[in-house]
GROMACS .gro file of N, CA, C and O in nm:
model
  424
    1ASP      N    1  12.767  10.612   9.112
    1ASP     CA    2  12.837  10.632   9.278
    1ASP      C    3  12.665  10.710   9.327
    1ASP      O    4  12.610  10.795   9.279
    2ASP      N    5  12.608  10.604   9.403
    2ASP     CA    6  12.435  10.730   9.475
    2ASP      C    7  12.490  10.819   9.568
    2ASP      O    8  12.549  10.763   9.675
    3VAL      N    9  12.508  10.873   9.546
    3VAL     CA   10  12.444  11.006   9.654
    3VAL      C   11  12.347  11.035   9.771
    3VAL      O   12  12.266  11.062   9.704
    4LYS      N   13  12.391  10.954   9.868
    4LYS     CA   14  12.304  10.980   9.993
    4LYS      C   15  12.213  11.104  10.016
    4LYS      O   16  12.330  11.193  10.094
    5PRO      N   17  12.113  11.132  10.066
    5PRO     CA   18  12.107  11.292  10.106
    5PRO      C   19  12.174  11.284  10.238
    5PRO      O   20  12.154  11.188  10.314
    6GLU      N   21  12.238  11.404  10.323
    6GLU     CA   22  12.167  11.385  10.454
    6GLU      C   23  12.137  11.412  10.529
    6GLU      O   24  12.008  11.447  10.510
    7LYS      N   25  12.127  11.321  10.673
    7LYS     CA   26  12.022  11.330  10.745
    7LYS      C   27  12.006  11.433  10.811
    7LYS      O   28  12.119  11.519  10.856
    8ARG      N   29  11.901  11.535  10.836
    8ARG     CA   30  11.872  11.657  10.928
    8ARG      C   31  11.801  11.620  11.016
    8ARG      O   32  11.780  11.562  11.045
    9THR      N   33  11.871  11.699  11.120
    9THR     CA   34  11.867  11.707  11.245
    9THR      C   35  11.763  11.808  11.272
    9THR      O   36  11.743  11.882  11.240
   10LYS      N   37  11.658  11.732  11.373
   10LYS     CA   38  11.569  11.788  11.405
   10LYS      C   39  11.666  11.909  11.550
   10LYS      O   40  11.709  11.907  11.597
   11VAL      N   41  11.574  12.054  11.458
   11VAL     CA   42  11.625  12.150  11.534
   11VAL      C   43  11.520  12.263  11.605
   11VAL      O   44  11.412  12.254  11.583
   12SER      N   45  11.524  12.260  11.770
   12SER     CA   46  11.441  12.271  11.810
   12SER      C   47  11.383  12.445  11.818
   12SER      O   48  11.498  12.496  11.776
   13GLN      N   49  11.308  12.464  11.784
   13GLN     CA   50  11.293  12.616  11.771
   13GLN      C   51  11.320  12.711  11.886
   13GLN      O   52  11.300  12.662  11.989
   14PRO      N   53  11.339  12.834  11.859
   14PRO     CA   54  11.446  12.930  11.947
   14PRO      C   55  11.334  12.986  12.022
   14PRO      O   56  11.184  13.020  11.931
   15LEU      N   57  11.339  13.002  12.156
   15LEU     CA   58  11.257  13.061  12.280
   15LEU      C   59  11.391  13.151  12.351
   15LEU      O   60  11.454  13.144  12.379
   16LEU      N   61  11.315  13.310  12.393
   16LEU     CA   62  11.395  13.391  12.464
   16LEU      C   63  11.271  13.424  12.593
   16LEU      O   64  11.184  13.446  12.553
   17ILE      N   65  11.326  13.363  12.709
   17ILE     CA   66  11.239  13.370  12.834
   17ILE      C   67  11.353  13.474  12.904
   17ILE      O   68  11.481  13.467  12.937
   18ARG      N   69  11.301  13.583  12.956
   18ARG     CA   70  11.356  13.706  13.018
   18ARG      C   71  11.262  13.688  13.161
   18ARG      O   72  11.174  13.691  13.179
   19CYS      N   73  11.356  13.663  13.275
   19CYS     CA   74  11.290  13.677  13.449
   19CYS      C   75  11.317  13.828  13.478
   19CYS      O   76  11.442  13.839  13.484
   20LEU      N   77  11.272  13.910  13.510
   20LEU     CA   78  11.271  14.039  13.592
   20LEU      C   79  11.321  13.996  13.736
   20LEU      O   80  11.201  13.964  13.796
   21VAL      N   81  11.396  14.045  13.796
   21VAL     CA   82  11.424  13.937  13.955
   21VAL      C   83  11.509  14.109  14.055
   21VAL      O   84  11.572  14.129  13.965
   22PRO      N   85  11.471  14.056  14.142
   22PRO     CA   86  11.572  14.172  14.189
   22PRO      C   87  11.728  14.110  14.239
   22PRO      O   88  11.732  14.011  14.184
   23ASN      N   89  11.809  14.225  14.221
   23ASN     CA   90  11.925  14.199  14.238
   23ASN      C   91  11.988  14.079  14.354
   23ASN      O   92  12.092  14.014  14.306
   24LYS      N   93  11.952  14.058  14.476
   24LYS     CA   94  11.958  13.950  14.567
   24LYS      C   95  11.971  13.839  14.491
   24LYS      O   96  12.038  13.760  14.489
   25ILE      N   97  11.838  13.809  14.392
   25ILE     CA   98  11.838  13.701  14.358
   25ILE      C   99  11.873  13.676  14.231
   25ILE      O  100  11.987  13.561  14.227
   26ALA      N  101  11.925  13.770  14.131
   26ALA     CA  102  12.017  13.756  14.044
   26ALA      C  103  12.179  13.749  14.104
   26ALA      O  104  12.211  13.641  14.013
   27GLY      N  105  12.221  13.793  14.218
   27GLY     CA  106  12.278  13.764  14.263
   27GLY      C  107  12.342  13.615  14.308
   27GLY      O  108  12.459  13.547  14.308
   28GLY      N  109  12.199  13.522  14.316
   28GLY     CA  110  12.235  13.416  14.353
   28GLY      C  111  12.231  13.297  14.259
   28GLY      O  112  12.253  13.227  14.245
   29VAL      N  113  12.171  13.326  14.162
   29VAL     CA  114  12.170  13.287  14.054
   29VAL      C  115  12.326  13.270  13.968
   29VAL      O  116  12.381  13.166  13.912
   30ILE      N  117  12.395  13.367  13.962
   30ILE     CA  118  12.513  13.416  13.974
   30ILE      C  119  12.614  13.315  14.036
   30ILE      O  120  12.695  13.250  13.960
   31GLY      N  121  12.554  13.348  14.163
   31GLY     CA  122  12.665  13.224  14.233
   31GLY      C  123  12.795  13.261  14.282
   31GLY      O  124  12.868  13.368  14.182
   32LYS      N  125  12.834  13.229  14.413
   32LYS     CA  126  12.982  13.246  14.399
   32LYS      C  127  13.067  13.262  14.321
   32LYS      O  128  13.136  13.175  14.230
   33GLY      N  129  13.128  13.379  14.243
   33GLY     CA  130  13.264  13.322  14.122
   33GLY      C  131  13.225  13.336  14.014
   33GLY      O  132  13.240  13.215  13.920
   34GLY      N  133  13.069  13.352  14.012
   34GLY     CA  134  12.945  13.263  13.878
   34GLY      C  135  12.977  13.126  13.878
   34GLY      O  136  12.931  13.066  13.792
   35GLU      N  137  12.984  13.011  13.962
   35GLU     CA  138  12.982  12.907  13.966
   35GLU      C  139  12.809  12.884  13.940
   35GLU      O  140  12.807  12.776  13.865
   36ASN      N  141  12.718  12.933  13.988
   36ASN     CA  142  12.582  12.862  13.980
   36ASN      C  143  12.563  12.878  13.800
   36ASN      O  144  12.521  12.816  13.718
   37ILE      N  145  12.610  13.014  13.766
   37ILE     CA  146  12.568  13.059  13.610
   37ILE      C  147  12.666  12.963  13.544
   37ILE      O  148  12.583  12.929  13.404
   38LYS      N  149  12.762  12.916  13.546
   38LYS     CA  150  12.836  12.817  13.472
   38LYS      C  151  12.793  12.647  13.484
   38LYS      O  152  12.769  12.619  13.346
   39ASN      N  153  12.708  12.663  13.570
   39ASN     CA  154  12.665  12.533  13.580
   39ASN      C  155  12.565  12.516  13.496
   39ASN      O  156  12.542  12.430  13.398
   40LEU      N  157  12.494  12.619  13.472
   40LEU     CA  158  12.356  12.624  13.413
   40LEU      C  159  12.368  12.625  13.290
   40LEU      O  160  12.353  12.583  13.203
   41ARG      N  161  12.476  12.715  13.238
   41ARG     CA  162  12.535  12.730  13.135
   41ARG      C  163  12.624  12.552  13.056
   41ARG      O  164  12.583  12.495  12.907
   42GLN      N  165  12.615  12.476  13.153
   42GLN     CA  166  12.700  12.358  13.109
   42GLN      C  167  12.540  12.277  13.047
   42GLN      O  168  12.613  12.162  12.958
   43ILE      N  169  12.476  12.293  13.141
   43ILE     CA  170  12.339  12.209  13.077
   43ILE      C  171  12.308  12.190  12.924
   43ILE      O  172  12.287  12.114  12.876
   44SER      N  173  12.322  12.314  12.885
   44SER     CA  174  12.274  12.299  12.722
   44SER      C  175  12.369  12.417  12.659
   44SER      O  176  12.361  12.516  12.657
   45PRO      N  177  12.523  12.361  12.589
   45PRO     CA  178  12.622  12.489  12.543
   45PRO      C  179  12.553  12.591  12.474
   45PRO      O  180  12.625  12.668  12.462
   46MET      N  181  12.464  12.480  12.382
   46MET     CA  182  12.390  12.579  12.265
   46MET      C  183  12.327  12.706  12.295
   46MET      O  184  12.281  12.793  12.238
   47ALA      N  185  12.299  12.700  12.464
   47ALA     CA  186  12.150  12.809  12.537
   47ALA      C  187  12.238  12.937  12.509
   47ALA      O  188  12.376  12.885  12.618
   48SER      N  189  12.223  13.049  12.573
   48SER     CA  190  12.286  13.124  12.570
   48SER      C  191  12.207  13.166  12.759
   48SER      O  192  12.039  13.186  12.730
   49ILE      N  193  12.269  13.225  12.832
   49ILE     CA  194  12.215  13.217  12.963
   49ILE      C  195  12.323  13.360  13.049
   49ILE      O  196  12.429  13.334  13.038
   50GLU      N  197  12.181  13.433  13.078
   50GLU     CA  198  12.310  13.571  13.101
   50GLU      C  199  12.168  13.668  13.182
   50GLU      O  200  12.074  13.641  13.230
   51VAL      N  201  12.287  13.667  13.275
   51VAL     CA  202  12.207  13.809  13.421
   51VAL      C  203  12.280  13.906  13.352
   51VAL      O  204  12.383  13.942  13.353
   52LYS      N  205  12.162  14.059  13.356
   52LYS     CA  206  12.214  14.146  13.292
   52LYS      C  207  12.133  14.279  13.358
   52LYS      O  208  12.006  14.226  13.373
   53SER      N  209  12.176  14.374  13.354
   53SER     CA  210  12.090  14.472  13.387
   53SER      C  211  12.064  14.535  13.247
   53SER      O  212  12.123  14.527  13.146
   54THR      N  213  11.970  14.638  13.260
   54THR     CA  214  11.888  14.704  13.138
   54THR      C  215  11.887  14.829  13.157
   54THR      O  216  11.825  14.862  13.283
   55PRO      N  217  11.894  14.916  13.084
   55PRO     CA  218  11.854  15.031  13.097
   55PRO      C  219  11.757  15.080  13.055
   55PRO      O  220  11.689  15.100  13.108
   56ASP      N  221  11.620  14.960  13.012
   56ASP     CA  222  11.531  14.990  13.004
   56ASP      C  223  11.431  14.954  13.121
   56ASP      O  224  11.330  14.952  13.215
   57CYS      N  225  11.482  14.878  13.212
   57CYS     CA  226  11.463  14.858  13.355
   57CYS      C  227  11.433  15.005  13.434
   57CYS      O  228  11.547  15.080  13.479
   58PRO      N  229  11.325  15.022  13.483
   58PRO     CA  230  11.327  15.142  13.572
   58PRO      C  231  11.370  15.110  13.697
   58PRO      O  232  11.399  15.290  13.781
   59ASN      N  233  11.370  15.016  13.756
   59ASN     CA  234  11.458  15.018  13.894
   59ASN      C  235  11.560  14.971  13.870
   59ASN      O  236  11.594  14.878  13.827
   60PRO      N  237  11.663  15.060  13.947
   60PRO     CA  238  11.823  14.959  13.911
   60PRO      C  239  11.845  14.869  14.034
   60PRO      O  240  11.981  14.855  14.036
   61GLU      N  241  11.755  14.831  14.113
   61GLU     CA  242  11.731  14.730  14.181
   61GLU      C  243  11.717  14.610  14.146
   61GLU      O  244  11.739  14.495  14.224
   62GLU      N  245  11.663  14.607  14.005
   62GLU     CA  246  11.638  14.505  13.900
   62GLU      C  247  11.713  14.474  13.818
   62GLU      O  248  11.784  14.567  13.768
   63ARG      N  249  11.709  14.331  13.815
   63ARG     CA  250  11.799  14.283  13.675
   63ARG      C  251  11.723  14.201  13.594
   63ARG      O  252  11.636  14.170  13.635
   64VAL      N  253  11.763  14.161  13.471
   64VAL     CA  254  11.721  14.029  13.365
   64VAL      C  255  11.793  13.923  13.376
   64VAL      O  256  11.930  13.906  13.347
   65ILE      N  257  11.694  13.794  13.400
   65ILE     CA  258  11.777  13.683  13.380
   65ILE      C  259  11.724  13.653  13.229
   65ILE      O  260  11.614  13.618  13.216
   66GLN      N  261  11.820  13.634  13.155
   66GLN     CA  262  11.760  13.598  12.997
   66GLN      C  263  11.814  13.493  13.002
   66GLN      O  264  11.960  13.415  12.988
   67VAL      N  265  11.751  13.393  12.940
   67VAL     CA  266  11.769  13.243  12.819
   67VAL      C  267  11.685  13.245  12.711
   67VAL      O  268  11.637  13.242  12.670
   68ASP      N  269  11.804  13.266  12.596
   68ASP     CA  270  11.802  13.225  12.465
   68ASP      C  271  11.789  13.047  12.469
   68ASP      O  272  11.917  13.009  12.465
   69CYS      N  273  11.710  12.989  12.430
   69CYS     CA  274  11.710  12.824  12.410
   69CYS      C  275  11.661  12.749  12.328
   69CYS      O  276  11.535  12.831  12.275
   70GLY      N  277  11.660  12.683  12.246
   70GLY     CA  278  11.561  12.555  12.191
   70GLY      C  279  11.454  12.513  12.302
   70GLY      O  280  11.474  12.516  12.385
   71HIS      N  281  11.277  12.500  12.311
   71HIS     CA  282  11.192  12.444  12.349
   71HIS      C  283  11.230  12.285  12.418
   71HIS      O  284  11.244  12.316  12.537
   72ASP      N  285  11.385  12.185  12.364
   72ASP     CA  286  11.430  12.093  12.451
   72ASP      C  287  11.490  12.109  12.536
   72ASP      O  288  11.503  12.033  12.670
   73ASP      N  289  11.552  12.254  12.532
   73ASP     CA  290  11.629  12.306  12.673
   73ASP      C  291  11.586  12.351  12.761
   73ASP      O  292  11.618  12.384  12.877
   74ILE      N  293  11.426  12.400  12.786
   74ILE     CA  294  11.373  12.449  12.836
   74ILE      C  295  11.370  12.356  12.999
   74ILE      O  296  11.444  12.441  13.117
   75GLU      N  297  11.310  12.248  13.015
   75GLU     CA  298  11.342  12.181  13.116
   75GLU      C  299  11.458  12.148  13.161
   75GLU      O  300  11.437  12.216  13.292
   76PRO      N  301  11.519  12.097  13.111
   76PRO     CA  302  11.692  12.068  13.200
   76PRO      C  303  11.732  12.217  13.250
   76PRO      O  304  11.769  12.201  13.356
   77ILE      N  305  11.673  12.348  13.182
   77ILE     CA  306  11.732  12.421  13.221
   77ILE      C  307  11.677  12.497  13.379
   77ILE      O  308  11.731  12.523  13.481
   78PHE      N  309  11.540  12.522  13.334
   78PHE     CA  310  11.484  12.535  13.464
   78PHE      C  311  11.473  12.502  13.557
   78PHE      O  312  11.404  12.505  13.657
   79SER      N  313  11.491  12.326  13.539
   79SER     CA  314  11.518  12.256  13.656
   79SER      C  315  11.610  12.327  13.762
   79SER      O  316  11.616  12.261  13.880
   80GLN      N  317  11.738  12.370  13.671
   80GLN     CA  318  11.831  12.343  13.798
   80GLN      C  319  11.818  12.523  13.835
   80GLN      O  320  11.837  12.615  13.899
   81LEU      N  321  11.703  12.633  13.752
   81LEU     CA  322  11.721  12.761  13.749
   81LEU      C  323  11.619  12.789  13.880
   81LEU      O  324  11.631  12.880  13.955
   82ILE      N  325  11.476  12.748  13.893
   82ILE     CA  326  11.436  12.791  13.943
   82ILE      C  327  11.434  12.778  14.130
   82ILE      O  328  11.432  12.803  14.177
   83PRO      N  329  11.511  12.644  14.170
   83PRO     CA  330  11.568  12.628  14.255
   83PRO      C  331  11.705  12.727  14.320
   83PRO      O  332  11.643  12.801  14.432
   84LEU      N  333  11.722  12.777  14.223
   84LEU     CA  334  11.829  12.908  14.289
   84LEU      C  335  11.747  13.029  14.301
   84LEU      O  336  11.745  13.087  14.390
   85ILE      N  337  11.659  13.060  14.209
   85ILE     CA  338  11.559  13.154  14.241
   85ILE      C  339  11.464  13.189  14.366
   85ILE      O  340  11.476  13.262  14.414
   86ASP      N  341  11.453  13.047  14.400
   86ASP     CA  342  11.322  13.029  14.509
   86ASP      C  343  11.449  13.018  14.629
   86ASP      O  344  11.378  13.115  14.731
   87GLU      N  345  11.537  12.981  14.624
   87GLU     CA  346  11.656  12.987  14.750
   87GLU      C  347  11.666  13.154  14.748
   87GLU      O  348  11.617  13.182  14.884
   88GLY      N  349  11.651  13.258  14.624
   88GLY     CA  350  11.680  13.350  14.690
   88GLY      C  351  11.553  13.409  14.757
   88GLY      O  352  11.544  13.506  14.776
   89LEU      N  353  11.438  13.399  14.704
   89LEU     CA  354  11.313  13.423  14.710
   89LEU      C  355  11.280  13.413  14.885
   89LEU      O  356  11.203  13.488  14.959
   90SER      N  357  11.336  13.282  14.942
   90SER     CA  358  11.392  13.272  15.085
   90SER      C  359  11.397  13.406  15.154
   90SER      O  360  11.406  13.409  15.312
   91GLN      N  361  11.513  13.481  15.069
   91GLN     CA  362  11.536  13.561  15.148
   91GLN      C  363  11.471  13.721  15.247
   91GLN      O  364  11.532  13.763  15.320
   92PHE      N  365  11.342  13.719  15.146
   92PHE     CA  366  11.254  13.814  15.213
   92PHE      C  367  11.180  13.721  15.293
   92PHE      O  368  11.094  13.631  15.260
   93ASN      N  369  11.106  13.846  15.375
   93ASN     CA  370  10.971  13.795  15.435
   93ASN      C  371  10.890  13.836  15.423
   93ASN      O  372  10.902  13.839  15.283
   94ASN      N  373  10.773  13.731  15.456
   94ASN     CA  374  10.652  13.761  15.339
   94ASN      C  375  10.627  13.851  15.317
   94ASN      O  376  10.539  13.831  15.255
   95SER      N  377  10.589  13.970  15.376
   95SER     CA  378  10.554  14.075  15.369
   95SER      C  379  10.597  14.134  15.269
   95SER      O  380  10.523  14.271  15.212
   96ASN      N  381  10.719  14.148  15.219
   96ASN     CA  382  10.810  14.223  15.135
   96ASN      C  383  10.895  14.107  15.030
   96ASN      O  384  10.939  14.166  14.963
   97GLU      N  385  10.764  14.017  14.981
   97GLU     CA  386  10.818  13.940  14.912
   97GLU      C  387  10.817  14.006  14.765
   97GLU      O  388  10.692  14.108  14.707
   98PRO      N  389  10.900  14.022  14.666
   98PRO     CA  390  10.925  14.085  14.526
   98PRO      C  391  10.830  13.950  14.444
   98PRO      O  392  10.785  13.873  14.471
   99GLU      N  393  10.809  14.105  14.322
   99GLU     CA  394  10.734  14.057  14.267
   99GLU      C  395  10.813  13.950  14.145
   99GLU      O  396  10.945  14.017  14.121
  100LEU      N  397  10.782  13.885  14.030
  100LEU     CA  398  10.862  13.824  13.938
  100LEU      C  399  10.798  13.875  13.839
  100LEU      O  400  10.647  13.798  13.819
  101CYS      N  401  10.859  13.884  13.721
  101CYS     CA  402  10.790  13.879  13.608
  101CYS      C  403  10.880  13.792  13.455
  101CYS      O  404  10.987  13.805  13.472
  102VAL      N  405  10.770  13.715  13.455
  102VAL     CA  406  10.862  13.645  13.374
  102VAL      C  407  10.774  13.671  13.155
  102VAL      O  408  10.674  13.661  13.156
  103LEU      N  409  10.899  13.693  13.041
  103LEU     CA  410  10.827  13.723  12.925
  103LEU      C  411  10.887  13.612  12.857
  103LEU      O  412  11.017  13.543  12.851
  104PHE      N  413  10.763  13.520  12.774
  104PHE     CA  414  10.806  13.446  12.711
  104PHE      C  415  10.819  13.498  12.533
  104PHE      O  416  10.722  13.546  12.509
  105SER      N  417  10.886  13.465  12.477
  105SER     CA  418  10.901  13.485  12.277
  105SER      C  419  10.977  13.415  12.215
  105SER      O  420  11.068  13.338  12.220
  106GLY      N  421  10.887  13.361  12.112
  106GLY     CA  422  10.948  13.255  12.042
  106GLY      C  423  10.845  13.152  12.004
  106GLY      O  424  10.732  13.151  11.972
   0.00000   0.00000   0.00000
């Protein structure tokens, strides 16, 4: 009996992306009853998408949106995430627009 080797599937390299955002924007990403974040998580069930406060954050009015995913998942997740962040930014007047900080590792 010839045993054929199992085919390997291409595994995307992991990537960790963190966005530091004001609470108002984080709330918009979560959505009413968690609807928006549930939709984001359904895009790629293998990805981890969290909105959390962090003790490392010096400003209690900011939260971290953390996306842990493969490179192949970046575009579909962020094509839905960026409009949610942009919608939150529209709540600020131009003179008081917050800074967003994005960190990539992987």
